[in-house]
PDB file of C-alpha atoms and ligand atoms in Angstrom:
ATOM      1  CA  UNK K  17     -33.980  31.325 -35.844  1.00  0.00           C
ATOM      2  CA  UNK K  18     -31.087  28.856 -36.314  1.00  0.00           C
ATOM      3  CA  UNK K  19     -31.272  25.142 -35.508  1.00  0.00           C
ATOM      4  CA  UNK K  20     -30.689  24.686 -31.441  1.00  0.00           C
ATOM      5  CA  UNK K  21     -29.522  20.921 -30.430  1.00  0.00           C
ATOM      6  CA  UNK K  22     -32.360  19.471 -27.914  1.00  0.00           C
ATOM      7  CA  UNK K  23     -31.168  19.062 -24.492  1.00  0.00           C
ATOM      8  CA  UNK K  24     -31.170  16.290 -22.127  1.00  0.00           C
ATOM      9  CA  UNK K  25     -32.829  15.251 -18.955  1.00  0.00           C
ATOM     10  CA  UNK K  26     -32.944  12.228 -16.642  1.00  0.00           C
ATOM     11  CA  UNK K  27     -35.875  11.729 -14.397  1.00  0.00           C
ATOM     12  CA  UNK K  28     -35.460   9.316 -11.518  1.00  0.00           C
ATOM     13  CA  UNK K  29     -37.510   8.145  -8.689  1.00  0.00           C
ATOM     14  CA  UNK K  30     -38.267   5.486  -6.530  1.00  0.00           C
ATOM     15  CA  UNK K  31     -41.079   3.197  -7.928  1.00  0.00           C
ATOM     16  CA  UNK K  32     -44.417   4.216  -7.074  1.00  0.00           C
ATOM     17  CA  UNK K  33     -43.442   7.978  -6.965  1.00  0.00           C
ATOM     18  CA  UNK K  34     -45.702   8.689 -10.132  1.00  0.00           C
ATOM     19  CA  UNK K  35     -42.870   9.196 -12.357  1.00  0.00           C
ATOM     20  CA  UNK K  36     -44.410   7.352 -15.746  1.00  0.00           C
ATOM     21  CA  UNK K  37     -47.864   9.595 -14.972  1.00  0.00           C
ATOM     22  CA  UNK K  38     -45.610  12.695 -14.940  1.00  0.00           C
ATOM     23  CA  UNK K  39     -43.897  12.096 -17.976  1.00  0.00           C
ATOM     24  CA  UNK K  40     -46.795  10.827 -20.093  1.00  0.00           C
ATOM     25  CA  UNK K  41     -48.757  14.289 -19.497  1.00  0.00           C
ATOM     26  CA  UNK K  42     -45.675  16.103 -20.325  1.00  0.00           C
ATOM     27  CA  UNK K  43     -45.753  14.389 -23.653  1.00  0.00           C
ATOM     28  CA  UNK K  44     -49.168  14.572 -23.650  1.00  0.00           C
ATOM     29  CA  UNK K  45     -48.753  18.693 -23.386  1.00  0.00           C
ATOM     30  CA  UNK K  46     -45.736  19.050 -25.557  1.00  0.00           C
ATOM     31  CA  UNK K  47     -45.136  17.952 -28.955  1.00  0.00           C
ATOM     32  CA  UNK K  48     -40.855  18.899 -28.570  1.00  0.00           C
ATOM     33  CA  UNK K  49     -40.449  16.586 -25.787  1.00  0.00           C
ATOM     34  CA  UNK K  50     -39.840  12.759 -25.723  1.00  0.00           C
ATOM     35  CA  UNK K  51     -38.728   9.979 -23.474  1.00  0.00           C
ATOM     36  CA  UNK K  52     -36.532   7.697 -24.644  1.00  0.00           C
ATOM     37  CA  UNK K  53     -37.637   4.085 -25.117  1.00  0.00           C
ATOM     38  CA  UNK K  54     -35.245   1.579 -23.236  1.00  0.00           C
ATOM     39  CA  UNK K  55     -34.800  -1.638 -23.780  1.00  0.00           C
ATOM     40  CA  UNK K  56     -35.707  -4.653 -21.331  1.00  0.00           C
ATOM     41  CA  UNK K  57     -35.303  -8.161 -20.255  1.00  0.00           C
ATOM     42  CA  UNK K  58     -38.502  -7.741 -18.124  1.00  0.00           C
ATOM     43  CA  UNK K  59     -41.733  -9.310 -19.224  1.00  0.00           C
ATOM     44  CA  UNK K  60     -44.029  -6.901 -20.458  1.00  0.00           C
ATOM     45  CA  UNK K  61     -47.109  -5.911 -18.299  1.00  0.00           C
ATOM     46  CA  UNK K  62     -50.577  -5.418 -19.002  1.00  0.00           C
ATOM     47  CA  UNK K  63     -51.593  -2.992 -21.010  1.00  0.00           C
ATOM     48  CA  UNK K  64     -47.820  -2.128 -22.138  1.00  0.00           C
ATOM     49  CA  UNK K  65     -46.708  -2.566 -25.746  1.00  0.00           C
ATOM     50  CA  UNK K  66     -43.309  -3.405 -27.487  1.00  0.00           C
ATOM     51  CA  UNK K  67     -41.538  -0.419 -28.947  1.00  0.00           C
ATOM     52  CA  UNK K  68     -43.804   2.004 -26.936  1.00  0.00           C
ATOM     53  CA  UNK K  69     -43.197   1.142 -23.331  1.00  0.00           C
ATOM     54  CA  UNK K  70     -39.864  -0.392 -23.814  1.00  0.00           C
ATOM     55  CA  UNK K  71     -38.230  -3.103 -26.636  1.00  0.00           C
ATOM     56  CA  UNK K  72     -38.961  -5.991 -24.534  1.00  0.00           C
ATOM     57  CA  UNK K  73     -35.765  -8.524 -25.401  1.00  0.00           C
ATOM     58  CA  UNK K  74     -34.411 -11.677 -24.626  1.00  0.00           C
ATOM     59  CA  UNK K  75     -31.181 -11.419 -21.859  1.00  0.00           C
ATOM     60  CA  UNK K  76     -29.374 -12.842 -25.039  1.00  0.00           C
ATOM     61  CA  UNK K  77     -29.976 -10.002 -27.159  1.00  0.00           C
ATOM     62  CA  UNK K  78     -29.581  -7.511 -24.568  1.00  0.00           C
ATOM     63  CA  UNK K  79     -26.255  -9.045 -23.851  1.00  0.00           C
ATOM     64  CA  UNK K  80     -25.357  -9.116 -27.483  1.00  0.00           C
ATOM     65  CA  UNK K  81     -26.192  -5.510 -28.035  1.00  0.00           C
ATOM     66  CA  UNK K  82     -23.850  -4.754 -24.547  1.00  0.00           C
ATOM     67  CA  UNK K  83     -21.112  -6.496 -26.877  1.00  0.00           C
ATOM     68  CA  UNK K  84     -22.107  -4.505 -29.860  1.00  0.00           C
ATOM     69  CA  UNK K  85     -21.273  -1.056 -28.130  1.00  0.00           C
ATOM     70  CA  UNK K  86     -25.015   0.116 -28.855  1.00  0.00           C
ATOM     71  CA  UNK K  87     -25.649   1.195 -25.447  1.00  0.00           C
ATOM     72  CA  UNK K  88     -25.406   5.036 -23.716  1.00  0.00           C
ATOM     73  CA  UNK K  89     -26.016   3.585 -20.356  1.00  0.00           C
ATOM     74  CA  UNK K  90     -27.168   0.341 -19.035  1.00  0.00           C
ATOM     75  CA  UNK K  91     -27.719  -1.115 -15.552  1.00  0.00           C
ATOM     76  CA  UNK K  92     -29.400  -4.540 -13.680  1.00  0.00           C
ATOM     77  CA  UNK K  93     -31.960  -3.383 -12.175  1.00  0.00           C
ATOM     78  CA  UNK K  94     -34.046  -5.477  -9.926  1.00  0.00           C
ATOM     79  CA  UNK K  95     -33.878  -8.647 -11.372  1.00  0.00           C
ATOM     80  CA  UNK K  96     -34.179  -7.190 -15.001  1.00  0.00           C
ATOM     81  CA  UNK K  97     -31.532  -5.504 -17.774  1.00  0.00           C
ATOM     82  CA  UNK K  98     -32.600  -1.824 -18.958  1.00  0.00           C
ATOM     83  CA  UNK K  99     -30.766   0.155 -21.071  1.00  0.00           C
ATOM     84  CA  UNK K 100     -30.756   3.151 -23.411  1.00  0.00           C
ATOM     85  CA  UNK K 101     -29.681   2.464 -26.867  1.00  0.00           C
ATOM     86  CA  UNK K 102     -27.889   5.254 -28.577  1.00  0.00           C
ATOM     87  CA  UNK K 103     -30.145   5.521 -31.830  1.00  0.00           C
ATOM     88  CA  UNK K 104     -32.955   5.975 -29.129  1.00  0.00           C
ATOM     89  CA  UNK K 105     -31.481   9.645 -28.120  1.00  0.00           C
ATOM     90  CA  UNK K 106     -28.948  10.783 -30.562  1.00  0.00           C
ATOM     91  CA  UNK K 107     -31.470  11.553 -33.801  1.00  0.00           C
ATOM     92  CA  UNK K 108     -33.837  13.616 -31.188  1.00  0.00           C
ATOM     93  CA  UNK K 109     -31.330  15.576 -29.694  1.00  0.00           C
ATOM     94  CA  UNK K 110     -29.809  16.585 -33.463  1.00  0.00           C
ATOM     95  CA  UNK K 111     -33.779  17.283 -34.370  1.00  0.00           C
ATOM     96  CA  UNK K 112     -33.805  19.772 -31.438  1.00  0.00           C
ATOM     97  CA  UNK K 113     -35.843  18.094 -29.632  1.00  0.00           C
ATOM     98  CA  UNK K 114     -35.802  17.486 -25.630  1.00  0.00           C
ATOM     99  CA  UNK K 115     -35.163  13.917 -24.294  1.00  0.00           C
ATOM    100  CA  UNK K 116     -35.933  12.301 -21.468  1.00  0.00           C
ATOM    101  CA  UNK K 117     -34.356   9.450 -19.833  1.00  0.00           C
ATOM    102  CA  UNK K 118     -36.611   7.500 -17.339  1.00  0.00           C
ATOM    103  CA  UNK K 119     -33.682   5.272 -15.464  1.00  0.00           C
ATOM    104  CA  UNK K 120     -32.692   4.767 -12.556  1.00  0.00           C
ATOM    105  CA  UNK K 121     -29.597   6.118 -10.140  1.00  0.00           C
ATOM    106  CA  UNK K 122     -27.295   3.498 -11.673  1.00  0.00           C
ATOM    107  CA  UNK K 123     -27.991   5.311 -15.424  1.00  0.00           C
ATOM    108  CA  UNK K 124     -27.955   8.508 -14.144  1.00  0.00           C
ATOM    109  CA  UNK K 125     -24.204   8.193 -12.980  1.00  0.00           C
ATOM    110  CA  UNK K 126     -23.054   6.832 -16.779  1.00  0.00           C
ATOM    111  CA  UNK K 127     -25.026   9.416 -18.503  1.00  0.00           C
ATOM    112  CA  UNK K 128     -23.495  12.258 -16.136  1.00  0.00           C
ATOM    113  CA  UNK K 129     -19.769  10.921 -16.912  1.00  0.00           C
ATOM    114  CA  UNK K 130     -20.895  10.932 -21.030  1.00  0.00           C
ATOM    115  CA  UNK K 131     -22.853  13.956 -20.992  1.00  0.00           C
ATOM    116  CA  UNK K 132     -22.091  16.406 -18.533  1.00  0.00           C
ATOM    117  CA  UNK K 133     -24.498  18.961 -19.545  1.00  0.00           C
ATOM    118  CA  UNK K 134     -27.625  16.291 -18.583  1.00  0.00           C
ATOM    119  CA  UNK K 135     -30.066  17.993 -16.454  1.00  0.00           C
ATOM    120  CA  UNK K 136     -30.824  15.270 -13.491  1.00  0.00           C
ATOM    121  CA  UNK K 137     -34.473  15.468 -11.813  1.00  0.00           C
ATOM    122  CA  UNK K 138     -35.366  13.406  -8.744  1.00  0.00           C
ATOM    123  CA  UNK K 139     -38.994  12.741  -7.963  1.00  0.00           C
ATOM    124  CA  UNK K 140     -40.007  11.812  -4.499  1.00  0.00           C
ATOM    125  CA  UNK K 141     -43.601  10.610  -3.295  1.00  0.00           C
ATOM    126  CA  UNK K 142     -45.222  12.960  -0.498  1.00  0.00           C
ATOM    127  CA  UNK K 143     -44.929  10.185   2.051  1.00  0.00           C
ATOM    128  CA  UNK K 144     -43.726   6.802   3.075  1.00  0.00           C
ATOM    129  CA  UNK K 145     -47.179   5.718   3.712  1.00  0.00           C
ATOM    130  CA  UNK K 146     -48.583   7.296   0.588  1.00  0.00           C
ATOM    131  CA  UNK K 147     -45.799   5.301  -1.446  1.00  0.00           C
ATOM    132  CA  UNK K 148     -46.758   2.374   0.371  1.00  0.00           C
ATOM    133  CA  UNK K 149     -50.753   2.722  -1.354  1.00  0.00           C
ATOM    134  CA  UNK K 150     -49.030   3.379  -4.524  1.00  0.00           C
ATOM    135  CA  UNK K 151     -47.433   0.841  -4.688  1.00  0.00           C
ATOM    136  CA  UNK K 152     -50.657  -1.652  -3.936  1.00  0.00           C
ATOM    137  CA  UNK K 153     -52.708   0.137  -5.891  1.00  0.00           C
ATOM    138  CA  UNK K 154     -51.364  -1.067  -8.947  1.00  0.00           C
ATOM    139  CA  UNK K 155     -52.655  -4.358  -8.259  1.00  0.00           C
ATOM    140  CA  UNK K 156     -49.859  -5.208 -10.930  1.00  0.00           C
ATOM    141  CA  UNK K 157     -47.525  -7.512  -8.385  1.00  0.00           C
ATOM    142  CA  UNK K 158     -47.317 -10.004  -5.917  1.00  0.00           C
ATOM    143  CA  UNK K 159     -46.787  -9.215  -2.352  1.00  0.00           C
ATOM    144  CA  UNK K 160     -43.577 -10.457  -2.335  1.00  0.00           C
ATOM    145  CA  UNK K 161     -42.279  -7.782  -5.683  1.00  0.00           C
ATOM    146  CA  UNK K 162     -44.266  -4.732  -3.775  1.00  0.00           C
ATOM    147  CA  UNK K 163     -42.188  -5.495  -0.589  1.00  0.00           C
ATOM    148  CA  UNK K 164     -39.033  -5.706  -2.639  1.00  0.00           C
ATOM    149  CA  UNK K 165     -39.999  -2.685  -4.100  1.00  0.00           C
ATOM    150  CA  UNK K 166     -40.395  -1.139  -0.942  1.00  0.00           C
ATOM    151  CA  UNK K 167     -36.605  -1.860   0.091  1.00  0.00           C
ATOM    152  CA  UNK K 168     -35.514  -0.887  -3.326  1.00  0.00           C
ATOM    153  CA  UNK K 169     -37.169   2.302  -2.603  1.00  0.00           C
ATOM    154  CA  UNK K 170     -34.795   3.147  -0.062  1.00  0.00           C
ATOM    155  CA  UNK K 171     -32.195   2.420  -1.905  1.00  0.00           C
ATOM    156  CA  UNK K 172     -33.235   4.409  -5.141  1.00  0.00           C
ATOM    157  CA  UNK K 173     -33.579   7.480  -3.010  1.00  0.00           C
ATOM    158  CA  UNK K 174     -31.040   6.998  -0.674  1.00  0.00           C
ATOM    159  CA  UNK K 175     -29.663   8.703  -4.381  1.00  0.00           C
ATOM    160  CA  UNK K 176     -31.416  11.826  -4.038  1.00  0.00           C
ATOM    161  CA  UNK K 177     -28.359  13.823  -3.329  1.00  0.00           C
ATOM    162  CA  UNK K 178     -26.654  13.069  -6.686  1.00  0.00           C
ATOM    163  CA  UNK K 179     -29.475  15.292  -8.393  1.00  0.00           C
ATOM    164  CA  UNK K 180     -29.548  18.460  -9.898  1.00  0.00           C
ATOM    165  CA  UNK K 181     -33.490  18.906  -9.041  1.00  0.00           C
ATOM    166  CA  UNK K 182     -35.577  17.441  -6.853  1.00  0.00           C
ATOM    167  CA  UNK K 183     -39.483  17.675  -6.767  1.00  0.00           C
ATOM    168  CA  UNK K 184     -41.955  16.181  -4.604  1.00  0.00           C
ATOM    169  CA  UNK K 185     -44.970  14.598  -6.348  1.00  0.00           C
ATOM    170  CA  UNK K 186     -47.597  15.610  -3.715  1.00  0.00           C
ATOM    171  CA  UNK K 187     -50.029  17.334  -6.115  1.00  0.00           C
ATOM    172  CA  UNK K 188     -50.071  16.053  -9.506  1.00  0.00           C
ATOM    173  CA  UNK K 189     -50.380  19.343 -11.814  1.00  0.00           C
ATOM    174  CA  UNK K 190     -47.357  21.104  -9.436  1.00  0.00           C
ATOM    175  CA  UNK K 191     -45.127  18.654  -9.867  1.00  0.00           C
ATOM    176  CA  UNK K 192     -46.024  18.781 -13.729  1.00  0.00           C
ATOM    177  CA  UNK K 193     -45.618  22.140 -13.485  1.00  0.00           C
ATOM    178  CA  UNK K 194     -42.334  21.786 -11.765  1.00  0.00           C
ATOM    179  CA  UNK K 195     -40.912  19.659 -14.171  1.00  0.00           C
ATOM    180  CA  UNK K 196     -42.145  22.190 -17.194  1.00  0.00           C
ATOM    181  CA  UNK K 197     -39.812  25.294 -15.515  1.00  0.00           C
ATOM    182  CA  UNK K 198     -36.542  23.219 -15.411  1.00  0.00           C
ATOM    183  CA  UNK K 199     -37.244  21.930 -19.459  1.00  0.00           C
ATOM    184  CA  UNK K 200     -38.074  25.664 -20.112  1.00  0.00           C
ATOM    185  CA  UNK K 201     -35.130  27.452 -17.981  1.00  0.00           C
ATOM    186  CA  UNK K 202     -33.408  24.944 -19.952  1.00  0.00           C
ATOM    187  CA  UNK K 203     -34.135  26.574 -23.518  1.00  0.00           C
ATOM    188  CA  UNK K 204     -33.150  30.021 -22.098  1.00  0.00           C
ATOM    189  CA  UNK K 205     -29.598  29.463 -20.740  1.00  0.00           C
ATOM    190  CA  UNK K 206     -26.924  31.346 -22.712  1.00  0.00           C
ATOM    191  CA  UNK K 207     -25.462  28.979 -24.694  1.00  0.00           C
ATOM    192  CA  UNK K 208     -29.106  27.864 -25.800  1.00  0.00           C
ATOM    193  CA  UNK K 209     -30.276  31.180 -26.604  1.00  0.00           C
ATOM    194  CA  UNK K 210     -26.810  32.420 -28.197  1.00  0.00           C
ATOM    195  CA  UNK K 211     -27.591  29.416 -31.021  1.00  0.00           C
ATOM    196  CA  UNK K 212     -30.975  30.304 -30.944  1.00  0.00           C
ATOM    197  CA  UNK K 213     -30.608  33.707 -31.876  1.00  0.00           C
ATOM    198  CA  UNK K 214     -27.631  34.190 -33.669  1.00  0.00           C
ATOM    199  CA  UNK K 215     -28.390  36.747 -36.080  1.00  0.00           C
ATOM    200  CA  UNK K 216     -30.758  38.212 -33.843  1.00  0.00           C
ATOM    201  CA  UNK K 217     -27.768  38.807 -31.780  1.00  0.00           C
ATOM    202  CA  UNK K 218     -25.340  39.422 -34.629  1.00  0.00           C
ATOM    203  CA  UNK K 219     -27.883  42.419 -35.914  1.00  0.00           C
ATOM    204  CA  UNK K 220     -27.817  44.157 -32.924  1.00  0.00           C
ATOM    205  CA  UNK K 221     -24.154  44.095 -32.218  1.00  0.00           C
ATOM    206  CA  UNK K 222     -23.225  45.637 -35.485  1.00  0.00           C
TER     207      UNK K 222
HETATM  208  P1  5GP Y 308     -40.032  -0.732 -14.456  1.00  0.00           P
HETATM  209  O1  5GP Y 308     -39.671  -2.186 -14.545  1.00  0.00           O
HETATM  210  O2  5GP Y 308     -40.922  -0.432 -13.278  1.00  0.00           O
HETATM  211  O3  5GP Y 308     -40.575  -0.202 -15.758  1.00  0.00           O
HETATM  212  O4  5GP Y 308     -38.672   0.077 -14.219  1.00  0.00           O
HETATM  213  C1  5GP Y 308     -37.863  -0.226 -13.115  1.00  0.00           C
HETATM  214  C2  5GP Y 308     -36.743   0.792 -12.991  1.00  0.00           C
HETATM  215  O5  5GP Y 308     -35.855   0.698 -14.110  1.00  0.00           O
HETATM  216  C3  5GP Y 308     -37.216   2.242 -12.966  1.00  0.00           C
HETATM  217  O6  5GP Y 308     -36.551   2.914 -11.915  1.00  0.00           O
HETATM  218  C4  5GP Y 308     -36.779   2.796 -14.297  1.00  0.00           C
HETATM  219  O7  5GP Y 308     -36.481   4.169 -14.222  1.00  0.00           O
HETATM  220  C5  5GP Y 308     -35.525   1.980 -14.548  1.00  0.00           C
HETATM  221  N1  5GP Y 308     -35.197   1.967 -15.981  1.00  0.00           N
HETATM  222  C6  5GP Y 308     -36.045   1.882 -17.027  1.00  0.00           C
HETATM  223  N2  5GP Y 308     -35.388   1.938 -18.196  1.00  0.00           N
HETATM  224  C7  5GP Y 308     -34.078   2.084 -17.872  1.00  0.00           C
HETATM  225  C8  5GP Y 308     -32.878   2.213 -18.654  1.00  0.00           C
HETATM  226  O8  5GP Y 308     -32.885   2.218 -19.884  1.00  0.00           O
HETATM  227  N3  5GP Y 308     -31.711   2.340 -17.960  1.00  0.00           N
HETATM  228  C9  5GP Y 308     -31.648   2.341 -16.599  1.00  0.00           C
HETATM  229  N4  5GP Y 308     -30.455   2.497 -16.024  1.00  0.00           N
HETATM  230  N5  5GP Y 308     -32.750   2.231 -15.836  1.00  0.00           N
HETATM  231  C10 5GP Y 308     -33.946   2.099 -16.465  1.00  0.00           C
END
């Protein structure tokens, strides 16, 4: 079977939607898969490591790597930098395997001008009320962030439209589920399987 270049996939949601749980069973499930690991000027939270959640980094440096070119997309988000570095997607793609980019609507939009073969996936909590729990259940922030968060919600889905797929995270395994049909539909399109199975293809047309 010949050598297939991984394909690409951004998953967006409003925070609180259960987008993070989503994508760390996916990995969990599938050894081909990985998210990319952004960079940030946010402070780390508990429990979250450097160079496994994100690289957590000064403004300075992110602004210095902005100058350096490094960057496939960046965006402010909240009160924070995030970005994608290009090392952080490039080598997985060329080792065939499947990337994911966990950014927001602002990312999305660069990647799609870059990369117009990106498959964009927009997760969406069940209900206003149930994002509302989610979002105090983390017992992570202040008030005052979880009511921001709440606005900025809004405005992260107000975004929906610009998607290719969009799945509502009411039951946890579905979703999962959901997201495990677009990555594999993915690997069966045409041009996918043409690579794929070249001399497969080759042998039989002879
Ligand atoms: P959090 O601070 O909760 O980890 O992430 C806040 C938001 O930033 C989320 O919507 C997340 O998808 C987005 N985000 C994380 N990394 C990146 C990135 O590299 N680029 C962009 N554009 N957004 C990101």
């Amino acid at each position: 079977m010949a050598h297939t270049r991984g394909n690409l996939f951004i998953l967006s949601a409003p925070s609180g939607a259960g987008k993070s749980s989503l994508i760390n069973a996916l990995l969990k499930k599938h050894a081909d898969m990985k998210v990319s690991v952004s960079h940030t000027t946010r402070s780390p939270r508990p429990g979250e490591e450097d160079g496994v959640h994100y690289h957590f980094v000064a403004t300075d440096e992110f602004k210095a790597l902005i100058e350096k070119n490094d960057f496939f997309e960046w965006a402010q988000v909240f009160d924070n930098y995030y970005g994608t570095s290009k090392q952080a997607i490039e080598s997985q793609l060329n080792a065939g395997i499947d990337v994911f980019l966990d950014i927001d609507w602002q990312g999305a939009q660069q990647v799609r001008k870059i990369m117009p073969s990106v498959q964009t996936i927009f997760i969406l909590p069940p209900s206003k009320k149930e994002l509302e729990q989610r979002l105090n259940n983390r017992g992570q922030d202040s008030a005052d962030v979880i009511a921001s968060r709440m606005a900025k919600a809004q405005s992260e889905t107000s975004h929906y439209n610009e998607y290719d797929f969009v799945i509502v995270n009411d039951d946890f395994e579905s979703a999962l589920a959901d997201i495990e049909i677009i990555v594999m539909a993915q690997r069966l399109t045409l041009k996918a399987q043409k690579n794929r199975h070249q001399v497969l293809l080759n042998s039989l047309l002879k």
